[in-house]
Amino acid sequence: MARYEELQQKIQRKTARVGVIGLGYVGLPLAVETIKSGYTVIGIDLHGGKIESLKRGESYVQDISNETLQECLATNRFFPTTDYSVIEELDAISICVPTPLSPNQDPDTSYIINVVEQIKRFMKRGMLITLESTTYPGTTEELIQREFEKLGYRAGIDFFLCYSPERVDPGNRKYSTYNTPKVIGGTTERCMELGTLLYGSLVKTVVPVSSPKVAEMSKLLENTFRSVNIAFMNEMAMMCDRMGINVWEVIKAASTKPFGFMPFYPGPGIGGHCIPLDPMYLSWKAKGFRFHSQFIEIAQSINDNMPDYVRNKTAQVLNIYAKAINSSRILILGMAYKPEVDDLRESPGLEIYELFTNSGATVDYYDPYAQSFVNKKGEIVHSIANDYEAFKTYDCMVLITNHQCFAYQELADLGVAIIDTRNAFEGITNPNVYRIGTSVAIKQEKEVVSLLA
Ligand code: SAJ
């Protein structure tokens, strides 16, 4: 039986042995869905600690509970390991490894390259390999297909290759790996058929496209769309601030338009593992075609400038109270990159912390999700306790992440100046609360001065 038909039959009968390489916030949920679908799954990760944790039934991924993990282990069809040699037993592999940026903001595809080297050592003919990591158009062809063809393997005959971008949104209660449509592009028609057959048995909706490049580009379009629109709202916020208009009220009014408008919101900058990085993968690759994306560059510049805008706004507000950032005690509320997550990656709060510190302030932070981080001096900075009485001793508080658990009315009533970068205090009128994207009203200034009298 030809390799295609043999693999097709294994997928249909659920006897295919599926490998997931990279067991993070993307790989582990994918492994769980694959086990739930009835397959045997070998989970491979470099990090021995993660593998030991998984074997103990202890999840380190926010969206996978210990109970779910233990149910997977109880099927006797889930085998976490650090040993790549198991690849020779596999029929299909999904690659879910990080694609960060290098220090000079270029794509860092070293994780993909290292995994491909391991697969080359142990792969057998007839395997289906699917790359899920977010990356630039051409990666699947250049870093995977060409490498296997150097070994004499032919795509669509000796191996089957697809790209299917991950669409995991950590903390999202509504959309999971299973019910989020999955785009997938195959190197050849037969690659596509096998990829669609396997993923079609794992997720609710598969969206086949004509090539891996289209699939790679679609993911970058999704997230660059967000970065550009967020940047535009950040620019609107600075414009409204200058013009004495409340940007939050403006966005709320524009959002009543039932067609042709989609709200995004200003903030202290953009964080996370996707939006700050994905557009840079696209602009880097496009430059190789002598195409310079102005939108991406401008958006990145505006978003990167927001921490400085927050610092300047804070200085402006402290000035009303006859104070300066220098020698003030500032409390940052929320450090995670977005609400209800514990992830600090690229969080704008980290940059704002450094800006305040470099301006001579004593800076603390409180975040019930993100317990600590390492600052630029290499010191571990811990969140202070959830003590609103202690919060009163600060010269100002800067709300960076609008976690639901914050008691906003109580915070406003503490009498401490608050710089709100998320409109988290919406509906709370209090002369001590200042929002980005609005000017510091003279009336508000007089009210505060009278408070000081
Ligand atoms: N942000 C704003 N204003 C906005 C929206 C976001 O300042 O209007 C900030 C957030 O605070 C955060 C950053 O931008 O710091 C990124 O926020 P995000 O909502 O895009 O959240 P992410 O980074 O978790 O993005 C993920 C992406 N998912 C995948 O790549 C699979 C993205 O495509 C999703 O649209 C997004 O989740 C989501 O909708 O939650």
Short mmCIF file of C-alpha atoms in Angstrom, two decimals, residues 18-37 39 41 61 64 72 78 93-97 130-133 164-168 176-178 182 198-199 201-203:
data_model
loop_
_atom_site.label_atom_id
_atom_site.label_comp_id
_atom_site.label_asym_id
_atom_site.label_seq_id
_atom_site.Cartn_x
_atom_site.Cartn_y
_atom_site.Cartn_z
CA VAL A 18 0.72 11.60 16.67
CA GLY A 19 3.63 13.62 18.01
CA VAL A 20 3.28 17.17 19.38
CA ILE A 21 6.63 18.95 19.68
CA GLY A 22 6.54 21.93 22.06
CA LEU A 23 4.10 21.52 24.98
CA GLY A 24 3.36 25.14 25.82
CA TYR A 25 0.11 27.12 25.67
CA VAL A 26 -0.36 25.92 22.07
CA GLY A 27 1.07 22.39 22.07
CA LEU A 28 -0.48 21.09 25.28
CA PRO A 29 -4.08 22.03 24.36
CA LEU A 30 -3.49 20.52 20.89
CA ALA A 31 -2.17 17.31 22.49
CA VAL A 32 -5.27 17.18 24.70
CA GLU A 33 -7.64 17.57 21.73
CA THR A 34 -5.71 14.87 19.84
CA ILE A 35 -6.00 12.46 22.78
CA LYS A 36 -9.70 13.28 23.17
CA SER A 37 -10.14 12.41 19.48
CA TYR A 39 -5.24 9.06 18.99
CA VAL A 41 -0.04 11.16 21.47
CA VAL A 61 -0.86 25.83 31.14
CA ILE A 64 -5.60 22.97 30.80
CA CYS A 72 -5.48 12.18 29.34
CA PHE A 78 -0.49 10.16 26.34
CA ILE A 93 3.95 15.44 13.99
CA SER A 94 2.69 18.93 14.88
CA ILE A 95 5.40 21.49 15.65
CA CYS A 96 4.35 24.08 18.24
CA VAL A 97 7.59 25.76 19.28
CA THR A 130 2.50 20.23 10.30
CA LEU A 131 4.13 23.46 11.47
CA GLU A 132 1.89 25.57 13.76
CA SER A 133 4.31 28.21 15.03
CA SER A 164 -1.59 25.44 10.13
CA PRO A 165 -1.29 28.59 12.29
CA GLU A 166 -2.08 28.28 15.99
CA ARG A 167 -5.01 30.41 17.08
CA VAL A 168 -4.86 29.85 20.82
CA SER A 176 -10.73 26.86 22.56
CA THR A 177 -8.48 24.84 20.24
CA TYR A 178 -11.51 22.71 19.36
CA LYS A 182 -8.21 26.05 11.83
CA LEU A 198 -6.12 14.69 10.63
CA TYR A 199 -7.03 18.22 11.79
CA SER A 201 -10.77 14.93 13.36
CA LEU A 202 -9.31 17.24 16.04
CA VAL A 203 -11.16 20.54 15.62
#
